[in-house]
């Protein structure tokens, strides 16, 4: 099974689940969203939002593929580019953080750890761009129709609550913490390979190389 994570672009936007491709819960203010839904233009609004963020800020999403099949995605952006964020009782998002608005794994790929892989990919992208943290509004009661990330998942991947609420806690992941485990593993592997290299280069008795 091969896994591949790529950035969201206008070319692969249609690889999002159909419901999510048309959803503008985060991208539009509530009253504007109602108008877009009434006129059936939410897919165009979604495309316009992604295009705008890509041009003005850069990459704003990740799609994960399993054996070439879209298996899930995550979206993120500066809080100022997310109109819906202001409507949450635990807003505003911290000034040094980027807001992760959505993360979904398709049902047939659940329980495979792909959600954690997506969070790690988002963390690596934002760390390279000098961002200190990711914040997200968690859904404690899972009543938002899947448009808000479940708080339980956020806790599992390392987010900590920075502002409590019975339904919509605001949670935060320090990016150094998010990628430290991967760096530790890579460092250990590098030490192991270095050790093996040294041992195989040591001459044994009689001038032959040890095996």
PDB file of C-alpha atoms in Angstrom:
ATOM      1  CA  UNK A   1       0.000   0.000   0.000  1.00  0.00           C
ATOM      2  CA  UNK A   2       1.514   3.324  -1.077  1.00  0.00           C
ATOM      3  CA  UNK A   3       0.619   6.643   0.522  1.00  0.00           C
ATOM      4  CA  UNK A   4       1.220  10.065  -0.964  1.00  0.00           C
ATOM      5  CA  UNK A   5       0.356  13.539   0.360  1.00  0.00           C
ATOM      6  CA  UNK A   6       0.163  16.555  -1.969  1.00  0.00           C
ATOM      7  CA  UNK A   7      -0.915  20.163  -1.651  1.00  0.00           C
ATOM      8  CA  UNK A   8      -4.444  21.212  -2.585  1.00  0.00           C
ATOM      9  CA  UNK A   9      -4.584  23.064  -5.908  1.00  0.00           C
ATOM     10  CA  UNK A  10      -7.333  24.121  -8.271  1.00  0.00           C
ATOM     11  CA  UNK A  11      -6.446  21.086 -10.403  1.00  0.00           C
ATOM     12  CA  UNK A  12      -7.077  18.532  -7.657  1.00  0.00           C
ATOM     13  CA  UNK A  13      -9.812  20.338  -5.711  1.00  0.00           C
ATOM     14  CA  UNK A  14     -12.367  17.937  -7.177  1.00  0.00           C
ATOM     15  CA  UNK A  15     -10.598  15.093  -5.363  1.00  0.00           C
ATOM     16  CA  UNK A  16     -12.213  16.269  -2.130  1.00  0.00           C
ATOM     17  CA  UNK A  17     -15.350  14.321  -1.155  1.00  0.00           C
ATOM     18  CA  UNK A  18     -18.337  15.754  -3.068  1.00  0.00           C
ATOM     19  CA  UNK A  19     -20.003  17.076   0.072  1.00  0.00           C
ATOM     20  CA  UNK A  20     -16.800  18.822   1.171  1.00  0.00           C
ATOM     21  CA  UNK A  21     -16.090  20.130  -2.323  1.00  0.00           C
ATOM     22  CA  UNK A  22     -19.367  22.073  -2.200  1.00  0.00           C
ATOM     23  CA  UNK A  23     -19.204  23.018   1.482  1.00  0.00           C
ATOM     24  CA  UNK A  24     -18.410  26.652   2.342  1.00  0.00           C
ATOM     25  CA  UNK A  25     -19.060  26.458   6.081  1.00  0.00           C
ATOM     26  CA  UNK A  26     -15.668  28.018   6.834  1.00  0.00           C
ATOM     27  CA  UNK A  27     -15.042  29.985   3.670  1.00  0.00           C
ATOM     28  CA  UNK A  28     -18.056  32.341   3.896  1.00  0.00           C
ATOM     29  CA  UNK A  29     -19.713  34.294   6.669  1.00  0.00           C
ATOM     30  CA  UNK A  30     -22.997  32.629   7.760  1.00  0.00           C
ATOM     31  CA  UNK A  31     -25.342  35.053   5.962  1.00  0.00           C
ATOM     32  CA  UNK A  32     -23.278  34.966   2.739  1.00  0.00           C
ATOM     33  CA  UNK A  33     -23.186  31.191   2.905  1.00  0.00           C
ATOM     34  CA  UNK A  34     -26.984  31.069   3.037  1.00  0.00           C
ATOM     35  CA  UNK A  35     -27.182  33.180  -0.107  1.00  0.00           C
ATOM     36  CA  UNK A  36     -24.651  30.993  -1.924  1.00  0.00           C
ATOM     37  CA  UNK A  37     -26.566  27.852  -0.968  1.00  0.00           C
ATOM     38  CA  UNK A  38     -29.829  29.426  -2.124  1.00  0.00           C
ATOM     39  CA  UNK A  39     -28.392  30.147  -5.574  1.00  0.00           C
ATOM     40  CA  UNK A  40     -26.502  26.845  -5.783  1.00  0.00           C
ATOM     41  CA  UNK A  41     -23.093  28.456  -6.245  1.00  0.00           C
ATOM     42  CA  UNK A  42     -21.178  26.981  -3.341  1.00  0.00           C
ATOM     43  CA  UNK A  43     -18.788  25.006  -5.557  1.00  0.00           C
ATOM     44  CA  UNK A  44     -17.777  28.226  -7.336  1.00  0.00           C
ATOM     45  CA  UNK A  45     -17.377  30.030  -4.016  1.00  0.00           C
ATOM     46  CA  UNK A  46     -15.155  27.232  -2.719  1.00  0.00           C
ATOM     47  CA  UNK A  47     -12.967  27.415  -5.799  1.00  0.00           C
ATOM     48  CA  UNK A  48     -12.730  31.202  -5.553  1.00  0.00           C
ATOM     49  CA  UNK A  49     -11.699  30.986  -1.888  1.00  0.00           C
ATOM     50  CA  UNK A  50      -8.982  28.410  -2.537  1.00  0.00           C
ATOM     51  CA  UNK A  51      -7.688  30.434  -5.484  1.00  0.00           C
ATOM     52  CA  UNK A  52      -7.543  33.608  -3.403  1.00  0.00           C
ATOM     53  CA  UNK A  53      -5.691  31.989  -0.482  1.00  0.00           C
ATOM     54  CA  UNK A  54      -3.231  30.247  -2.798  1.00  0.00           C
ATOM     55  CA  UNK A  55      -2.386  33.542  -4.487  1.00  0.00           C
ATOM     56  CA  UNK A  56      -2.181  35.706  -1.381  1.00  0.00           C
ATOM     57  CA  UNK A  57      -0.752  33.283   1.189  1.00  0.00           C
ATOM     58  CA  UNK A  58       0.259  29.970  -0.361  1.00  0.00           C
ATOM     59  CA  UNK A  59      -0.645  26.317   0.185  1.00  0.00           C
ATOM     60  CA  UNK A  60      -3.852  25.930   2.204  1.00  0.00           C
ATOM     61  CA  UNK A  61      -4.582  22.211   2.137  1.00  0.00           C
ATOM     62  CA  UNK A  62      -3.318  18.660   1.833  1.00  0.00           C
ATOM     63  CA  UNK A  63      -4.825  15.600   0.120  1.00  0.00           C
ATOM     64  CA  UNK A  64      -3.673  12.088   1.011  1.00  0.00           C
ATOM     65  CA  UNK A  65      -3.822   9.303  -1.577  1.00  0.00           C
ATOM     66  CA  UNK A  66      -3.668   5.574  -0.935  1.00  0.00           C
ATOM     67  CA  UNK A  67      -2.634   3.573  -4.004  1.00  0.00           C
ATOM     68  CA  UNK A  68      -3.602   6.580  -6.120  1.00  0.00           C
ATOM     69  CA  UNK A  69      -7.088   6.921  -4.612  1.00  0.00           C
ATOM     70  CA  UNK A  70      -8.018  10.114  -2.669  1.00  0.00           C
ATOM     71  CA  UNK A  71      -8.413   8.986   0.949  1.00  0.00           C
ATOM     72  CA  UNK A  72      -8.774  12.238   2.893  1.00  0.00           C
ATOM     73  CA  UNK A  73      -7.803  15.875   3.157  1.00  0.00           C
ATOM     74  CA  UNK A  74      -7.038  18.765   5.491  1.00  0.00           C
ATOM     75  CA  UNK A  75      -7.547  22.506   5.000  1.00  0.00           C
ATOM     76  CA  UNK A  76      -5.887  25.407   6.804  1.00  0.00           C
ATOM     77  CA  UNK A  77      -5.420  29.157   6.419  1.00  0.00           C
ATOM     78  CA  UNK A  78      -4.662  32.360   8.324  1.00  0.00           C
ATOM     79  CA  UNK A  79      -7.601  33.211  10.622  1.00  0.00           C
ATOM     80  CA  UNK A  80      -8.243  36.461   8.736  1.00  0.00           C
ATOM     81  CA  UNK A  81      -9.017  34.406   5.607  1.00  0.00           C
ATOM     82  CA  UNK A  82     -11.632  32.301   7.405  1.00  0.00           C
ATOM     83  CA  UNK A  83     -14.838  34.349   7.896  1.00  0.00           C
ATOM     84  CA  UNK A  84     -16.625  31.664   9.921  1.00  0.00           C
ATOM     85  CA  UNK A  85     -13.928  31.661  12.612  1.00  0.00           C
ATOM     86  CA  UNK A  86     -15.232  34.901  14.099  1.00  0.00           C
ATOM     87  CA  UNK A  87     -18.607  33.280  14.816  1.00  0.00           C
ATOM     88  CA  UNK A  88     -17.199  30.798  17.347  1.00  0.00           C
ATOM     89  CA  UNK A  89     -17.530  31.693  21.042  1.00  0.00           C
ATOM     90  CA  UNK A  90     -13.911  30.699  21.695  1.00  0.00           C
ATOM     91  CA  UNK A  91     -12.455  32.965  19.009  1.00  0.00           C
ATOM     92  CA  UNK A  92     -10.196  34.721  18.181  1.00  0.00           C
ATOM     93  CA  UNK A  93      -7.417  32.407  17.070  1.00  0.00           C
ATOM     94  CA  UNK A  94      -3.992  33.355  18.464  1.00  0.00           C
ATOM     95  CA  UNK A  95      -1.997  35.806  16.372  1.00  0.00           C
ATOM     96  CA  UNK A  96       0.932  33.394  15.950  1.00  0.00           C
ATOM     97  CA  UNK A  97      -1.176  30.462  14.733  1.00  0.00           C
ATOM     98  CA  UNK A  98      -2.740  29.202  11.512  1.00  0.00           C
ATOM     99  CA  UNK A  99      -6.288  27.828  11.721  1.00  0.00           C
ATOM    100  CA  UNK A 100      -6.908  24.249  10.591  1.00  0.00           C
ATOM    101  CA  UNK A 101     -10.537  24.287   9.514  1.00  0.00           C
ATOM    102  CA  UNK A 102     -11.196  20.788   8.235  1.00  0.00           C
ATOM    103  CA  UNK A 103      -9.755  17.295   8.323  1.00  0.00           C
ATOM    104  CA  UNK A 104     -11.618  14.272   7.026  1.00  0.00           C
ATOM    105  CA  UNK A 105     -10.703  10.696   6.161  1.00  0.00           C
ATOM    106  CA  UNK A 106     -13.034   8.839   3.816  1.00  0.00           C
ATOM    107  CA  UNK A 107     -14.930   6.068   5.604  1.00  0.00           C
ATOM    108  CA  UNK A 108     -13.245   3.211   3.738  1.00  0.00           C
ATOM    109  CA  UNK A 109      -9.819   4.437   4.894  1.00  0.00           C
ATOM    110  CA  UNK A 110     -10.590   5.121   8.561  1.00  0.00           C
ATOM    111  CA  UNK A 111      -8.620   3.500  11.390  1.00  0.00           C
ATOM    112  CA  UNK A 112      -5.451   3.495   9.322  1.00  0.00           C
ATOM    113  CA  UNK A 113      -3.662   6.418  10.953  1.00  0.00           C
ATOM    114  CA  UNK A 114      -4.102   8.648   7.912  1.00  0.00           C
ATOM    115  CA  UNK A 115      -5.467  11.534   9.980  1.00  0.00           C
ATOM    116  CA  UNK A 116      -2.229  11.691  11.940  1.00  0.00           C
ATOM    117  CA  UNK A 117      -0.245  11.571   8.690  1.00  0.00           C
ATOM    118  CA  UNK A 118      -2.200  14.574   7.408  1.00  0.00           C
ATOM    119  CA  UNK A 119      -1.572  16.550  10.589  1.00  0.00           C
ATOM    120  CA  UNK A 120       2.147  15.799  10.318  1.00  0.00           C
ATOM    121  CA  UNK A 121       2.160  16.950   6.695  1.00  0.00           C
ATOM    122  CA  UNK A 122       0.403  20.200   7.599  1.00  0.00           C
ATOM    123  CA  UNK A 123       2.852  20.719  10.469  1.00  0.00           C
ATOM    124  CA  UNK A 124       5.887  20.240   8.203  1.00  0.00           C
ATOM    125  CA  UNK A 125       4.526  22.668   5.612  1.00  0.00           C
ATOM    126  CA  UNK A 126       3.783  25.382   8.160  1.00  0.00           C
ATOM    127  CA  UNK A 127       7.057  24.906  10.040  1.00  0.00           C
ATOM    128  CA  UNK A 128       8.966  25.549   6.819  1.00  0.00           C
ATOM    129  CA  UNK A 129       6.990  28.775   6.492  1.00  0.00           C
ATOM    130  CA  UNK A 130       7.866  29.990   9.985  1.00  0.00           C
ATOM    131  CA  UNK A 131       4.483  29.370  11.651  1.00  0.00           C
ATOM    132  CA  UNK A 132       4.666  28.585  15.376  1.00  0.00           C
ATOM    133  CA  UNK A 133       1.407  26.718  15.960  1.00  0.00           C
ATOM    134  CA  UNK A 134      -1.791  25.285  14.518  1.00  0.00           C
ATOM    135  CA  UNK A 135      -5.106  26.017  16.202  1.00  0.00           C
ATOM    136  CA  UNK A 136      -8.499  24.473  15.557  1.00  0.00           C
ATOM    137  CA  UNK A 137     -11.987  24.698  16.955  1.00  0.00           C
ATOM    138  CA  UNK A 138     -12.914  21.279  18.282  1.00  0.00           C
ATOM    139  CA  UNK A 139     -16.385  19.750  18.223  1.00  0.00           C
ATOM    140  CA  UNK A 140     -17.002  18.101  21.597  1.00  0.00           C
ATOM    141  CA  UNK A 141     -20.498  16.898  20.723  1.00  0.00           C
ATOM    142  CA  UNK A 142     -19.940  16.172  17.014  1.00  0.00           C
ATOM    143  CA  UNK A 143     -23.081  18.064  16.060  1.00  0.00           C
ATOM    144  CA  UNK A 144     -21.715  20.213  13.237  1.00  0.00           C
ATOM    145  CA  UNK A 145     -22.350  17.721  10.438  1.00  0.00           C
ATOM    146  CA  UNK A 146     -18.668  16.980  10.055  1.00  0.00           C
ATOM    147  CA  UNK A 147     -17.708  20.596   9.313  1.00  0.00           C
ATOM    148  CA  UNK A 148     -15.810  20.967  12.605  1.00  0.00           C
ATOM    149  CA  UNK A 149     -13.022  18.564  13.578  1.00  0.00           C
ATOM    150  CA  UNK A 150     -13.940  16.289  16.527  1.00  0.00           C
ATOM    151  CA  UNK A 151     -12.166  17.433  19.696  1.00  0.00           C
ATOM    152  CA  UNK A 152     -11.299  13.840  20.572  1.00  0.00           C
ATOM    153  CA  UNK A 153      -9.266  13.418  17.398  1.00  0.00           C
ATOM    154  CA  UNK A 154      -7.434  16.691  17.981  1.00  0.00           C
ATOM    155  CA  UNK A 155      -6.467  15.513  21.462  1.00  0.00           C
ATOM    156  CA  UNK A 156      -5.190  12.210  20.083  1.00  0.00           C
ATOM    157  CA  UNK A 157      -2.783  13.941  17.717  1.00  0.00           C
ATOM    158  CA  UNK A 158      -1.383  16.315  20.339  1.00  0.00           C
ATOM    159  CA  UNK A 159      -3.642  19.386  20.432  1.00  0.00           C
ATOM    160  CA  UNK A 160      -4.214  20.949  23.857  1.00  0.00           C
ATOM    161  CA  UNK A 161      -7.192  23.083  24.874  1.00  0.00           C
ATOM    162  CA  UNK A 162      -6.331  26.775  25.205  1.00  0.00           C
ATOM    163  CA  UNK A 163      -9.886  28.023  25.706  1.00  0.00           C
ATOM    164  CA  UNK A 164     -12.545  25.762  27.159  1.00  0.00           C
ATOM    165  CA  UNK A 165     -16.167  25.565  26.031  1.00  0.00           C
ATOM    166  CA  UNK A 166     -18.870  22.874  26.448  1.00  0.00           C
ATOM    167  CA  UNK A 167     -19.225  22.523  22.660  1.00  0.00           C
ATOM    168  CA  UNK A 168     -16.486  24.417  20.814  1.00  0.00           C
ATOM    169  CA  UNK A 169     -13.130  24.429  22.638  1.00  0.00           C
ATOM    170  CA  UNK A 170     -10.258  26.145  20.876  1.00  0.00           C
ATOM    171  CA  UNK A 171      -7.257  23.835  20.719  1.00  0.00           C
ATOM    172  CA  UNK A 172      -3.601  24.320  19.853  1.00  0.00           C
ATOM    173  CA  UNK A 173      -0.678  22.272  18.585  1.00  0.00           C
ATOM    174  CA  UNK A 174       2.826  23.672  18.969  1.00  0.00           C
ATOM    175  CA  UNK A 175       4.586  22.808  15.732  1.00  0.00           C
ATOM    176  CA  UNK A 176       7.912  21.878  17.299  1.00  0.00           C
ATOM    177  CA  UNK A 177       6.056  19.254  19.333  1.00  0.00           C
ATOM    178  CA  UNK A 178       4.196  18.005  16.275  1.00  0.00           C
ATOM    179  CA  UNK A 179       7.323  17.094  14.316  1.00  0.00           C
ATOM    180  CA  UNK A 180       9.727  16.194  17.147  1.00  0.00           C
ATOM    181  CA  UNK A 181       8.859  12.480  17.126  1.00  0.00           C
ATOM    182  CA  UNK A 182       9.710  12.214  13.421  1.00  0.00           C
ATOM    183  CA  UNK A 183      13.001  14.005  13.943  1.00  0.00           C
ATOM    184  CA  UNK A 184      13.836  11.677  16.842  1.00  0.00           C
ATOM    185  CA  UNK A 185      13.190   8.613  14.696  1.00  0.00           C
ATOM    186  CA  UNK A 186      15.237   9.991  11.807  1.00  0.00           C
ATOM    187  CA  UNK A 187      18.116  10.873  14.154  1.00  0.00           C
ATOM    188  CA  UNK A 188      18.089   7.372  15.674  1.00  0.00           C
ATOM    189  CA  UNK A 189      18.088   5.799  12.215  1.00  0.00           C
ATOM    190  CA  UNK A 190      20.964   7.987  11.129  1.00  0.00           C
ATOM    191  CA  UNK A 191      22.982   6.940  14.207  1.00  0.00           C
ATOM    192  CA  UNK A 192      22.209   3.288  13.524  1.00  0.00           C
ATOM    193  CA  UNK A 193      23.275   3.506   9.883  1.00  0.00           C
ATOM    194  CA  UNK A 194      26.410   5.379  10.880  1.00  0.00           C
ATOM    195  CA  UNK A 195      27.265   2.663  13.388  1.00  0.00           C
ATOM    196  CA  UNK A 196      26.735  -0.069  10.828  1.00  0.00           C
ATOM    197  CA  UNK A 197      28.900   1.808   8.331  1.00  0.00           C
ATOM    198  CA  UNK A 198      31.744   2.146  10.808  1.00  0.00           C
ATOM    199  CA  UNK A 199      31.624  -1.516  11.811  1.00  0.00           C
ATOM    200  CA  UNK A 200      31.657  -2.777   8.251  1.00  0.00           C
ATOM    201  CA  UNK A 201      34.670  -0.606   7.502  1.00  0.00           C
ATOM    202  CA  UNK A 202      36.808  -2.015  10.351  1.00  0.00           C
ATOM    203  CA  UNK A 203      39.414  -4.549   9.112  1.00  0.00           C
ATOM    204  CA  UNK A 204      39.301  -7.940  10.798  1.00  0.00           C
ATOM    205  CA  UNK A 205      42.294 -10.131  11.644  1.00  0.00           C
ATOM    206  CA  UNK A 206      44.162 -11.233   8.570  1.00  0.00           C
ATOM    207  CA  UNK A 207      43.269  -8.085   6.648  1.00  0.00           C
ATOM    208  CA  UNK A 208      39.765  -9.212   5.616  1.00  0.00           C
ATOM    209  CA  UNK A 209      36.678  -7.060   6.284  1.00  0.00           C
ATOM    210  CA  UNK A 210      34.313  -8.185   9.025  1.00  0.00           C
ATOM    211  CA  UNK A 211      30.851  -9.331   7.982  1.00  0.00           C
TER     212      UNK A 211
END
